[in-house]
mmCIF file of C-alpha atoms in Angstrom:
data_model
loop_
_atom_site.group_PDB
_atom_site.id
_atom_site.type_symbol
_atom_site.label_atom_id
_atom_site.label_comp_id
_atom_site.label_asym_id
_atom_site.label_seq_id
_atom_site.Cartn_x
_atom_site.Cartn_y
_atom_site.Cartn_z
ATOM 1 C CA MET J 551 18.742 26.905 -22.370
ATOM 2 C CA GLU J 552 15.301 25.487 -22.856
ATOM 3 C CA ARG J 553 13.320 24.259 -25.795
ATOM 4 C CA THR J 554 9.704 25.063 -25.072
ATOM 5 C CA VAL J 555 6.942 22.905 -26.513
ATOM 6 C CA SER J 556 3.429 22.077 -25.450
ATOM 7 C CA PRO J 557 2.884 19.063 -23.152
ATOM 8 C CA ALA J 558 4.114 15.816 -24.657
ATOM 9 C CA ALA J 559 0.721 14.161 -24.864
ATOM 10 C CA ALA J 560 -0.784 17.118 -26.707
ATOM 11 C CA ALA J 561 0.167 18.477 -30.098
ATOM 12 C CA ALA J 562 3.816 19.501 -30.190
ATOM 13 C CA ASP J 563 4.933 22.857 -31.466
ATOM 14 C CA ASN J 564 8.292 23.926 -32.809
ATOM 15 C CA GLY J 565 9.468 25.943 -29.811
ATOM 16 C CA THR J 566 12.624 28.003 -29.561
ATOM 17 C CA ILE J 567 15.934 27.681 -27.808
ATOM 18 C CA ALA J 568 16.307 30.277 -25.069
ATOM 19 C CA ALA J 569 19.286 31.278 -23.007
ATOM 20 C CA ALA J 570 20.319 28.901 -20.244
ATOM 21 C CA ALA J 571 19.450 29.927 -16.725
ATOM 22 C CA ALA J 572 22.424 30.630 -14.534
ATOM 23 C CA ALA J 573 21.082 28.440 -11.737
ATOM 24 C CA PRO J 574 19.787 24.898 -12.202
ATOM 25 C CA PRO J 575 16.008 24.456 -11.943
ATOM 26 C CA PRO J 576 14.437 22.416 -9.143
ATOM 27 C CA PRO J 577 13.629 18.745 -9.800
ATOM 28 C CA ALA J 578 10.437 17.947 -11.676
ATOM 29 C CA SER J 579 8.671 16.465 -8.669
ATOM 30 C CA THR J 580 8.872 19.527 -6.416
ATOM 31 C CA SER J 581 8.394 23.273 -6.244
ATOM 32 C CA PRO J 582 11.277 25.582 -5.355
ATOM 33 C CA PRO J 583 11.598 26.381 -1.662
ATOM 34 C CA SER J 584 10.096 29.717 -0.710
ATOM 35 C CA ALA J 585 11.929 32.613 0.889
ATOM 36 C CA GLU J 586 10.205 31.578 4.119
ATOM 37 C CA ASP J 587 11.698 28.079 4.007
ATOM 38 C CA PRO J 588 11.892 27.208 7.735
ATOM 39 C CA ALA J 589 14.981 25.057 7.219
ATOM 40 C CA LEU J 590 16.994 28.167 6.343
ATOM 41 C CA SER J 591 16.421 29.659 9.813
ATOM 42 C CA LEU J 592 17.506 26.556 11.731
ATOM 43 C CA PRO J 593 20.885 26.378 13.495
ATOM 44 C CA GLY J 594 23.618 25.174 11.157
ATOM 45 C CA ALA J 595 21.841 26.031 7.900
ATOM 46 C CA ARG J 596 24.342 28.806 7.197
ATOM 47 C CA PHE J 597 27.136 26.254 6.723
ATOM 48 C CA VAL J 598 25.459 24.651 3.693
ATOM 49 C CA ARG J 599 26.683 25.685 0.261
ATOM 50 C CA ARG J 600 24.633 28.534 -1.184
ATOM 51 C CA HIS J 601 23.132 26.663 -4.148
ATOM 52 C CA LEU J 602 22.083 23.770 -1.915
ATOM 53 C CA ARG J 603 20.170 26.113 0.385
ATOM 54 C CA GLN J 604 17.837 26.773 -2.552
ATOM 55 C CA LEU J 605 17.518 23.121 -3.543
ATOM 56 C CA ALA J 606 14.007 21.705 -3.644
ATOM 57 C CA PRO J 607 13.836 18.316 -1.905
ATOM 58 C CA TYR J 608 13.227 15.188 -3.936
ATOM 59 C CA THR J 609 9.835 13.608 -3.259
ATOM 60 C CA PRO J 610 10.264 9.841 -2.818
ATOM 61 C CA ILE J 611 7.584 7.158 -2.766
ATOM 62 C CA GLU J 612 6.338 6.168 0.706
ATOM 63 C CA PRO J 613 7.072 2.619 1.969
ATOM 64 C CA PHE J 614 4.430 0.175 3.198
ATOM 65 C CA GLU J 615 4.853 1.048 6.885
ATOM 66 C CA VAL J 616 4.240 4.770 6.285
ATOM 67 C CA LEU J 617 1.339 4.109 3.919
ATOM 68 C CA SER J 618 -0.203 1.722 6.448
ATOM 69 C CA ALA J 619 -0.182 4.357 9.184
ATOM 70 C CA ARG J 620 -1.424 7.131 6.903
ATOM 71 C CA LEU J 621 -4.240 5.134 5.302
ATOM 72 C CA GLY J 622 -5.198 3.141 8.391
ATOM 73 C CA ARG J 623 -4.855 -0.107 6.460
ATOM 74 C CA ASP J 624 -2.833 -3.228 7.039
ATOM 75 C CA PRO J 625 0.076 -3.461 4.561
ATOM 76 C CA SER J 626 -1.459 -6.637 3.145
ATOM 77 C CA ASP J 627 -4.534 -4.611 2.155
ATOM 78 C CA ILE J 628 -2.552 -2.036 0.178
ATOM 79 C CA VAL J 629 -2.054 -2.491 -3.577
ATOM 80 C CA LYS J 630 1.166 -0.641 -4.314
ATOM 81 C CA LEU J 631 1.223 0.363 -7.993
ATOM 82 C CA ASP J 632 3.098 3.646 -7.651
ATOM 83 C CA ALA J 633 6.838 2.828 -7.734
ATOM 84 C CA ASN J 634 7.319 0.220 -10.490
ATOM 85 C CA GLU J 635 8.378 -2.412 -7.970
ATOM 86 C CA ASN J 636 8.242 -6.098 -8.851
ATOM 87 C CA PRO J 637 5.292 -7.656 -6.941
ATOM 88 C CA TYR J 638 6.634 -11.205 -7.334
ATOM 89 C CA GLY J 639 9.737 -10.573 -5.282
ATOM 90 C CA PRO J 640 13.220 -11.979 -5.917
ATOM 91 C CA PRO J 641 14.118 -15.636 -6.433
ATOM 92 C CA PRO J 642 14.049 -17.762 -3.243
ATOM 93 C CA GLU J 643 17.828 -18.039 -3.376
ATOM 94 C CA VAL J 644 18.023 -14.405 -2.284
ATOM 95 C CA ALA J 645 16.448 -15.008 1.125
ATOM 96 C CA ALA J 646 18.666 -18.054 1.592
ATOM 97 C CA ALA J 647 21.778 -16.046 0.767
ATOM 98 C CA LEU J 648 20.836 -13.238 3.132
ATOM 99 C CA GLY J 649 20.134 -15.710 5.905
ATOM 100 C CA SER J 650 23.483 -17.431 5.561
ATOM 101 C CA MET J 651 25.918 -14.530 5.244
ATOM 102 C CA ARG J 652 29.194 -15.672 6.789
ATOM 103 C CA PHE J 653 30.921 -12.388 7.544
ATOM 104 C CA PRO J 654 28.442 -9.543 8.154
ATOM 105 C CA ASN J 655 30.966 -8.094 10.620
ATOM 106 C CA VAL J 656 33.544 -7.578 7.852
ATOM 107 C CA TYR J 657 33.512 -4.678 5.391
ATOM 108 C CA PRO J 658 32.191 -5.619 1.929
ATOM 109 C CA ASP J 659 34.360 -6.109 -1.124
ATOM 110 C CA PRO J 660 35.017 -2.557 -2.377
ATOM 111 C CA GLU J 661 35.243 -3.888 -5.951
ATOM 112 C CA THR J 662 32.148 -6.161 -5.849
ATOM 113 C CA ARG J 663 34.278 -8.762 -7.641
ATOM 114 C CA ALA J 664 31.847 -11.679 -7.419
ATOM 115 C CA LEU J 665 28.955 -9.706 -8.893
ATOM 116 C CA ARG J 666 30.969 -7.998 -11.627
ATOM 117 C CA ALA J 667 32.447 -11.333 -12.693
ATOM 118 C CA LEU J 668 28.921 -12.651 -13.235
ATOM 119 C CA LEU J 669 27.647 -9.543 -15.003
ATOM 120 C CA ALA J 670 30.436 -8.881 -17.514
ATOM 121 C CA PRO J 671 30.063 -12.006 -19.713
ATOM 122 C CA GLY J 672 26.318 -11.520 -20.065
ATOM 123 C CA LEU J 673 26.797 -7.882 -20.975
ATOM 124 C CA GLY J 674 29.511 -8.706 -23.494
ATOM 125 C CA VAL J 675 32.050 -6.308 -21.996
ATOM 126 C CA PRO J 676 35.351 -6.565 -20.091
ATOM 127 C CA VAL J 677 34.852 -6.805 -16.348
ATOM 128 C CA GLU J 678 37.056 -3.716 -15.889
ATOM 129 C CA GLN J 679 34.350 -1.598 -17.534
ATOM 130 C CA VAL J 680 31.594 -2.636 -15.110
ATOM 131 C CA LEU J 681 30.988 -0.634 -11.915
ATOM 132 C CA VAL J 682 28.362 -1.478 -9.290
ATOM 133 C CA GLY J 683 26.610 1.140 -7.193
ATOM 134 C CA CYS J 684 24.098 1.561 -4.400
ATOM 135 C CA GLY J 685 21.376 1.678 -7.017
ATOM 136 C CA ALA J 686 21.867 3.273 -10.420
ATOM 137 C CA ASP J 687 21.076 6.564 -8.666
ATOM 138 C CA GLU J 688 24.494 6.505 -7.013
ATOM 139 C CA LEU J 689 26.179 6.049 -10.377
ATOM 140 C CA ILE J 690 24.265 8.999 -11.848
ATOM 141 C CA ASP J 691 25.502 11.196 -9.019
ATOM 142 C CA LEU J 692 29.025 9.757 -9.267
ATOM 143 C CA LEU J 693 29.162 10.567 -12.967
ATOM 144 C CA MET J 694 28.145 14.147 -12.366
ATOM 145 C CA ARG J 695 30.641 14.618 -9.547
ATOM 146 C CA ALA J 696 33.406 13.212 -11.735
ATOM 147 C CA VAL J 697 32.556 14.896 -15.053
ATOM 148 C CA LEU J 698 30.916 18.240 -14.299
ATOM 149 C CA ASP J 699 32.605 21.403 -13.115
ATOM 150 C CA GLN J 700 30.554 24.084 -11.363
ATOM 151 C CA GLY J 701 28.324 25.741 -13.961
ATOM 152 C CA ASP J 702 28.621 22.981 -16.580
ATOM 153 C CA SER J 703 25.386 21.766 -18.115
ATOM 154 C CA ILE J 704 23.513 18.573 -18.846
ATOM 155 C CA VAL J 705 20.717 17.972 -21.353
ATOM 156 C CA ASP J 706 17.517 16.499 -19.957
ATOM 157 C CA CYS J 707 14.474 15.376 -21.986
ATOM 158 C CA PRO J 708 11.370 15.652 -19.811
ATOM 159 C CA PRO J 709 9.092 14.165 -18.913
ATOM 160 C CA THR J 710 11.609 11.589 -17.738
ATOM 161 C CA PHE J 711 13.310 10.312 -14.588
ATOM 162 C CA THR J 712 13.631 13.384 -12.358
ATOM 163 C CA MET J 713 16.871 12.294 -10.648
ATOM 164 C CA TYR J 714 18.899 13.644 -13.593
ATOM 165 C CA ALA J 715 17.756 17.204 -12.943
ATOM 166 C CA PHE J 716 17.883 16.713 -9.185
ATOM 167 C CA ASP J 717 21.477 15.460 -9.152
ATOM 168 C CA ALA J 718 22.505 18.224 -11.536
ATOM 169 C CA ALA J 719 21.117 20.764 -9.077
ATOM 170 C CA VAL J 720 22.953 19.081 -6.190
ATOM 171 C CA ASN J 721 26.194 19.278 -8.168
ATOM 172 C CA GLY J 722 25.770 22.914 -9.164
ATOM 173 C CA ALA J 723 25.182 22.192 -12.852
ATOM 174 C CA SER J 724 22.725 23.855 -15.219
ATOM 175 C CA VAL J 725 19.977 21.810 -16.864
ATOM 176 C CA VAL J 726 19.165 22.368 -20.529
ATOM 177 C CA THR J 727 15.702 20.932 -21.113
ATOM 178 C CA VAL J 728 14.521 19.626 -24.466
ATOM 179 C CA PRO J 729 10.936 18.471 -23.862
ATOM 180 C CA ARG J 730 9.628 15.456 -25.701
ATOM 181 C CA LEU J 731 7.356 15.736 -28.716
ATOM 182 C CA GLU J 732 3.854 14.391 -29.186
ATOM 183 C CA GLY J 733 3.635 10.763 -28.098
ATOM 184 C CA PHE J 734 6.696 11.295 -25.857
ATOM 185 C CA LYS J 735 9.105 10.949 -28.773
ATOM 186 C CA LEU J 736 12.595 12.358 -28.352
ATOM 187 C CA ASP J 737 13.153 15.664 -30.122
ATOM 188 C CA VAL J 738 16.465 14.551 -31.626
ATOM 189 C CA ASP J 739 16.861 17.738 -33.691
ATOM 190 C CA GLY J 740 16.232 19.839 -30.597
ATOM 191 C CA ILE J 741 18.726 17.785 -28.586
ATOM 192 C CA ALA J 742 21.403 18.233 -31.239
ATOM 193 C CA GLU J 743 20.822 21.997 -31.283
ATOM 194 C CA ALA J 744 20.849 22.198 -27.471
ATOM 195 C CA VAL J 745 24.069 20.205 -27.098
ATOM 196 C CA LYS J 746 25.871 22.298 -29.698
ATOM 197 C CA GLU J 747 24.681 25.656 -28.356
ATOM 198 C CA SER J 748 25.193 24.903 -24.664
ATOM 199 C CA GLY J 749 28.319 22.751 -24.847
ATOM 200 C CA ALA J 750 26.583 20.288 -22.527
ATOM 201 C CA LYS J 751 28.883 17.636 -21.110
ATOM 202 C CA ILE J 752 26.236 14.974 -20.433
ATOM 203 C CA LEU J 753 23.037 13.966 -22.231
ATOM 204 C CA PHE J 754 20.666 11.664 -20.350
ATOM 205 C CA VAL J 755 18.452 9.295 -22.345
ATOM 206 C CA THR J 756 16.115 6.694 -20.856
ATOM 207 C CA SER J 757 14.905 3.655 -22.785
ATOM 208 C CA PRO J 758 12.263 2.580 -21.949
ATOM 209 C CA ASN J 759 11.462 6.046 -20.682
ATOM 210 C CA ASN J 760 9.892 6.655 -17.311
ATOM 211 C CA PRO J 761 7.015 7.665 -17.077
ATOM 212 C CA ASP J 762 5.599 6.658 -20.486
ATOM 213 C CA GLY J 763 7.475 3.460 -21.447
ATOM 214 C CA SER J 764 8.613 4.533 -24.933
ATOM 215 C CA THR J 765 11.925 3.311 -26.340
ATOM 216 C CA VAL J 766 14.768 4.812 -28.357
ATOM 217 C CA SER J 767 15.664 3.214 -31.709
ATOM 218 C CA ASP J 768 19.165 2.197 -32.764
ATOM 219 C CA ALA J 769 19.127 4.925 -35.415
ATOM 220 C CA GLU J 770 18.221 7.562 -32.817
ATOM 221 C CA MET J 771 20.979 6.338 -30.507
ATOM 222 C CA GLU J 772 23.548 6.462 -33.281
ATOM 223 C CA ARG J 773 22.570 10.028 -34.087
ATOM 224 C CA LEU J 774 22.692 11.098 -30.442
ATOM 225 C CA LEU J 775 26.158 9.609 -30.076
ATOM 226 C CA SER J 776 27.333 11.479 -33.166
ATOM 227 C CA ILE J 777 26.164 14.943 -32.041
ATOM 228 C CA SER J 778 29.395 15.758 -30.223
ATOM 229 C CA PRO J 779 32.389 13.641 -29.193
ATOM 230 C CA ASP J 780 32.644 15.876 -26.116
ATOM 231 C CA CYS J 781 29.134 15.089 -24.836
ATOM 232 C CA LEU J 782 28.785 11.910 -22.787
ATOM 233 C CA VAL J 783 25.544 10.079 -23.641
ATOM 234 C CA VAL J 784 24.182 8.222 -20.606
ATOM 235 C CA LEU J 785 21.605 5.601 -21.561
ATOM 236 C CA ASP J 786 19.486 4.507 -18.598
ATOM 237 C CA GLU J 787 18.151 0.981 -19.171
ATOM 238 C CA ALA J 788 16.409 0.452 -15.829
ATOM 239 C CA TYR J 789 13.411 -1.141 -17.579
ATOM 240 C CA VAL J 790 15.057 -2.767 -20.593
ATOM 241 C CA GLU J 791 14.172 -6.318 -19.488
ATOM 242 C CA PHE J 792 10.486 -5.568 -20.133
ATOM 243 C CA SER J 793 11.031 -4.013 -23.559
ATOM 244 C CA GLY J 794 11.738 -7.098 -25.659
ATOM 245 C CA GLU J 795 14.864 -5.330 -26.912
ATOM 246 C CA ALA J 796 18.513 -6.141 -26.321
ATOM 247 C CA SER J 797 20.612 -4.013 -24.003
ATOM 248 C CA ARG J 798 23.080 -1.689 -25.665
ATOM 249 C CA ALA J 799 25.716 -2.359 -22.994
ATOM 250 C CA SER J 800 27.829 -4.189 -25.566
ATOM 251 C CA TRP J 801 28.073 -0.947 -27.565
ATOM 252 C CA VAL J 802 30.158 0.746 -24.885
ATOM 253 C CA PRO J 803 33.630 -0.714 -25.623
ATOM 254 C CA GLY J 804 33.451 0.691 -29.147
ATOM 255 C CA ARG J 805 32.179 4.154 -28.237
ATOM 256 C CA GLU J 806 34.105 6.576 -26.058
ATOM 257 C CA ASN J 807 31.109 8.758 -25.188
ATOM 258 C CA LEU J 808 28.528 6.126 -24.168
ATOM 259 C CA VAL J 809 27.576 4.924 -20.684
ATOM 260 C CA VAL J 810 24.827 2.341 -20.083
ATOM 261 C CA LEU J 811 23.146 2.015 -16.677
ATOM 262 C CA ARG J 812 21.171 -0.987 -15.411
ATOM 263 C CA THR J 813 19.507 -1.999 -12.136
ATOM 264 C CA PHE J 814 18.451 -4.968 -10.030
ATOM 265 C CA SER J 815 15.503 -3.002 -8.644
ATOM 266 C CA LYS J 816 12.902 -3.848 -11.290
ATOM 267 C CA SER J 817 13.263 -7.202 -13.007
ATOM 268 C CA ALA J 818 15.223 -8.815 -10.144
ATOM 269 C CA ALA J 819 12.959 -7.276 -7.466
ATOM 270 C CA LEU J 820 15.781 -5.988 -5.257
ATOM 271 C CA ALA J 821 14.633 -2.363 -4.945
ATOM 272 C CA GLY J 822 14.964 -2.470 -1.164
ATOM 273 C CA LEU J 823 18.597 -3.589 -1.320
ATOM 274 C CA ARG J 824 19.785 -0.914 -3.785
ATOM 275 C CA VAL J 825 21.960 -2.541 -6.436
ATOM 276 C CA GLY J 826 22.643 -0.873 -9.773
ATOM 277 C CA TYR J 827 25.469 -1.158 -12.243
ATOM 278 C CA GLY J 828 26.880 0.546 -15.275
ATOM 279 C CA VAL J 829 29.151 -0.077 -18.238
ATOM 280 C CA PHE J 830 31.619 2.751 -18.813
ATOM 281 C CA PRO J 831 34.355 3.578 -21.344
ATOM 282 C CA ALA J 832 37.612 2.106 -20.090
ATOM 283 C CA GLY J 833 39.323 5.365 -19.160
ATOM 284 C CA LEU J 834 36.249 6.777 -17.457
ATOM 285 C CA ALA J 835 35.768 3.557 -15.486
ATOM 286 C CA ALA J 836 39.383 3.558 -14.316
ATOM 287 C CA LEU J 837 39.070 7.079 -12.927
ATOM 288 C CA LEU J 838 35.593 6.605 -11.431
ATOM 289 C CA TRP J 839 37.071 3.906 -9.198
ATOM 290 C CA ARG J 840 39.085 6.666 -7.542
ATOM 291 C CA ALA J 841 36.062 8.876 -6.905
ATOM 292 C CA LYS J 842 33.483 6.361 -5.680
ATOM 293 C CA GLN J 843 32.958 5.563 -2.025
ATOM 294 C CA PRO J 844 35.079 2.477 -1.212
ATOM 295 C CA TYR J 845 32.318 0.422 0.449
ATOM 296 C CA ASN J 846 29.360 1.712 -1.524
ATOM 297 C CA VAL J 847 27.615 -1.668 -1.994
ATOM 298 C CA SER J 848 26.851 -3.624 1.163
ATOM 299 C CA ALA J 849 27.765 -7.269 1.533
ATOM 300 C CA ALA J 850 24.047 -8.074 1.792
ATOM 301 C CA ALA J 851 23.268 -6.251 -1.454
ATOM 302 C CA GLU J 852 26.022 -8.025 -3.385
ATOM 303 C CA ALA J 853 25.048 -11.413 -1.945
ATOM 304 C CA ALA J 854 21.421 -10.822 -2.933
ATOM 305 C CA ALA J 855 22.313 -9.789 -6.492
ATOM 306 C CA VAL J 856 24.603 -12.800 -6.970
ATOM 307 C CA ALA J 857 21.863 -15.089 -5.656
ATOM 308 C CA ALA J 858 19.274 -13.526 -7.978
ATOM 309 C CA LEU J 859 21.484 -14.208 -10.991
ATOM 310 C CA SER J 860 21.752 -17.862 -9.964
ATOM 311 C CA ASN J 861 18.099 -18.459 -10.895
ATOM 312 C CA PRO J 862 17.590 -17.049 -14.407
ATOM 313 C CA ALA J 863 14.497 -19.211 -14.878
ATOM 314 C CA TRP J 864 12.739 -17.346 -12.035
ATOM 315 C CA LEU J 865 13.751 -13.979 -13.441
ATOM 316 C CA GLU J 866 12.461 -14.917 -16.887
ATOM 317 C CA GLU J 867 9.195 -16.344 -15.542
ATOM 318 C CA THR J 868 8.385 -13.199 -13.568
ATOM 319 C CA ARG J 869 9.475 -10.969 -16.447
ATOM 320 C CA LEU J 870 7.091 -12.745 -18.804
ATOM 321 C CA ALA J 871 4.297 -12.579 -16.232
ATOM 322 C CA LEU J 872 4.700 -8.812 -15.898
ATOM 323 C CA VAL J 873 4.837 -8.252 -19.656
ATOM 324 C CA ALA J 874 1.673 -10.328 -20.118
ATOM 325 C CA GLU J 875 -0.098 -8.477 -17.309
ATOM 326 C CA ARG J 876 0.983 -5.129 -18.764
ATOM 327 C CA GLU J 877 -0.779 -5.969 -22.012
ATOM 328 C CA ARG J 878 -3.848 -7.285 -20.199
ATOM 329 C CA MET J 879 -4.091 -4.212 -17.959
ATOM 330 C CA SER J 880 -3.618 -1.824 -20.896
ATOM 331 C CA GLY J 881 -6.353 -3.566 -22.829
ATOM 332 C CA LEU J 882 -8.789 -3.484 -19.919
ATOM 333 C CA LEU J 883 -8.096 0.173 -19.180
ATOM 334 C CA ALA J 884 -8.658 1.092 -22.833
ATOM 335 C CA SER J 885 -11.848 -0.916 -23.235
ATOM 336 C CA GLU J 886 -13.540 -0.453 -19.865
ATOM 337 C CA ILE J 887 -12.507 2.919 -18.447
ATOM 338 C CA ASP J 888 -13.602 5.482 -21.012
ATOM 339 C CA TRP J 889 -12.043 8.428 -19.173
ATOM 340 C CA LEU J 890 -8.528 6.925 -19.216
ATOM 341 C CA THR J 891 -6.294 6.694 -22.292
ATOM 342 C CA PRO J 892 -3.346 4.335 -21.762
ATOM 343 C CA PHE J 893 -0.163 4.940 -23.759
ATOM 344 C CA PRO J 894 1.769 2.046 -25.324
ATOM 345 C CA SER J 895 4.485 0.929 -22.919
ATOM 346 C CA ARG J 896 7.575 -1.288 -23.127
ATOM 347 C CA ALA J 897 8.203 -1.124 -19.368
ATOM 348 C CA ASN J 898 6.486 -2.474 -16.241
ATOM 349 C CA PHE J 899 4.091 0.458 -15.969
ATOM 350 C CA VAL J 900 1.424 2.193 -18.044
ATOM 351 C CA LEU J 901 0.918 5.947 -18.281
ATOM 352 C CA CYS J 902 -2.706 7.022 -18.678
ATOM 353 C CA ALA J 903 -4.126 10.369 -19.721
ATOM 354 C CA VAL J 904 -7.110 11.372 -17.593
ATOM 355 C CA ALA J 905 -9.978 12.875 -19.570
ATOM 356 C CA ALA J 906 -10.705 16.578 -19.353
ATOM 357 C CA GLY J 907 -13.165 17.341 -16.598
ATOM 358 C CA ARG J 908 -11.534 14.917 -14.176
ATOM 359 C CA ASP J 909 -8.742 15.796 -11.774
ATOM 360 C CA ALA J 910 -5.925 13.256 -12.094
ATOM 361 C CA GLY J 911 -4.644 14.102 -8.622
ATOM 362 C CA ALA J 912 -8.091 13.498 -7.170
ATOM 363 C CA VAL J 913 -8.221 10.124 -8.936
ATOM 364 C CA ARG J 914 -4.933 9.202 -7.254
ATOM 365 C CA ASP J 915 -6.216 10.370 -3.864
ATOM 366 C CA ARG J 916 -9.531 8.535 -4.071
ATOM 367 C CA LEU J 917 -7.892 5.295 -5.136
ATOM 368 C CA ALA J 918 -5.624 5.526 -2.104
ATOM 369 C CA LYS J 919 -8.134 6.651 0.522
ATOM 370 C CA GLU J 920 -11.168 4.656 -0.577
ATOM 371 C CA HIS J 921 -9.537 1.509 -1.943
ATOM 372 C CA GLY J 922 -5.967 1.303 -0.638
ATOM 373 C CA ILE J 923 -4.596 1.384 -4.194
ATOM 374 C CA MET J 924 -1.523 3.526 -4.810
ATOM 375 C CA VAL J 925 -0.812 4.973 -8.274
ATOM 376 C CA ARG J 926 1.561 7.778 -9.272
ATOM 377 C CA HIS J 927 0.488 11.320 -10.088
ATOM 378 C CA TYR J 928 2.878 14.125 -10.992
ATOM 379 C CA SER J 929 2.408 17.768 -10.068
ATOM 380 C CA LYS J 930 4.525 19.071 -12.933
ATOM 381 C CA LYS J 931 2.434 20.838 -15.568
ATOM 382 C CA GLU J 932 3.044 18.553 -18.540
ATOM 383 C CA LEU J 933 2.004 15.486 -16.512
ATOM 384 C CA SER J 934 -0.660 16.936 -14.241
ATOM 385 C CA GLY J 935 -3.390 15.293 -16.311
ATOM 386 C CA PHE J 936 -1.892 11.800 -16.125
ATOM 387 C CA ILE J 937 -1.548 8.893 -13.737
ATOM 388 C CA ARG J 938 1.090 6.184 -14.001
ATOM 389 C CA ILE J 939 0.123 2.657 -12.963
ATOM 390 C CA SER J 940 2.749 0.024 -12.215
ATOM 391 C CA VAL J 941 2.052 -3.497 -13.407
ATOM 392 C CA GLY J 942 1.119 -5.818 -10.567
ATOM 393 C CA ARG J 943 -0.223 -9.332 -10.275
ATOM 394 C CA PRO J 944 -3.497 -10.215 -12.057
ATOM 395 C CA GLU J 945 -5.425 -9.864 -8.811
ATOM 396 C CA HIS J 946 -4.023 -6.349 -8.410
ATOM 397 C CA THR J 947 -5.272 -5.410 -11.881
ATOM 398 C CA ASP J 948 -8.703 -6.837 -11.078
ATOM 399 C CA ARG J 949 -8.942 -4.804 -7.885
ATOM 400 C CA LEU J 950 -7.759 -1.670 -9.700
ATOM 401 C CA LEU J 951 -10.373 -2.054 -12.442
ATOM 402 C CA GLU J 952 -13.131 -2.603 -9.921
ATOM 403 C CA ALA J 953 -12.132 0.587 -8.107
ATOM 404 C CA LEU J 954 -11.847 2.648 -11.300
ATOM 405 C CA ARG J 955 -15.312 1.575 -12.442
ATOM 406 C CA GLY J 956 -16.718 3.071 -9.274
ATOM 407 C CA LEU J 957 -15.014 6.460 -9.521
#
């Protein structure tokens, strides 16, 4: 089932709901593997489940070491604005905690008790409803494994975080897409129609949304939650710290069909240690404990997250610095680079439309090869004319602007 509209940044049309495809589509960041996929002819490939043999691989961002070798630049000369990482790093207490771990030879706490005890009061929820994962990505996959039967469907609202569609494909689920309207607004009417017609079990909503940074209002959330009591609404708040809005985690105890996901990757700058968490309805949480891997969060990751929470002043200072730099960068891009149109953002990145006549992918490539500046470009049709720029330090913005002026 798919609601077809024109690209989100262009004028939206009404579209129609079509029949759901029997097989889930590939993730947004890749093309489907061809019939000549060499992996399928390798020894052992025949043992893999049939739907996974057709799965397109997820395309991750390259780390500094790989970029350094590919670009022929020292890591210190690379400005990495392609993965929404926090350039200020975590509080100093994190390094101290990692350097003084007492029992690295012992398995970690399977219930991450220390971290959950710190998180629950701030979220305004019982500790029993908080689960921690190896990044929020693990919790997305865990939810699908626990909730979806083969052939069930989810509703996805692209352009958005592509892991929803990817994990659905891994789990043998169908993806019902309801593309966003002009200005990347949610098509709430289209979502309601899609959920009712498809019987989707999960609806994924991201606020602020990646890649454009738009947010979902309370009224929109209330309506989404009311569409169907049998559809679980998963609200991904990976970037909520930069939005100026309160988390909706405290809504969960009063709503059976709401899950809220958060992460330490962005605001707390722990992307490399993979710590995410979620707030789940009580019954769902109790049963997810049975399905999750017992030692899914390493002792180092939990120690780092606990240490990060011990210095809220640092977290707030870096958050404010990134919000201020986001506004400064957006203003400079709008006023000085006439072939880029930045969209309003409530996250730690800015999506920019590239003017007709310029190739957005070529802009990405030239910034990387000629200047050592990494930005994100998407191959999917509705985003092919855009680049997404993560917010860095002021000196990173200055170097970016200097490079863009010369393109």
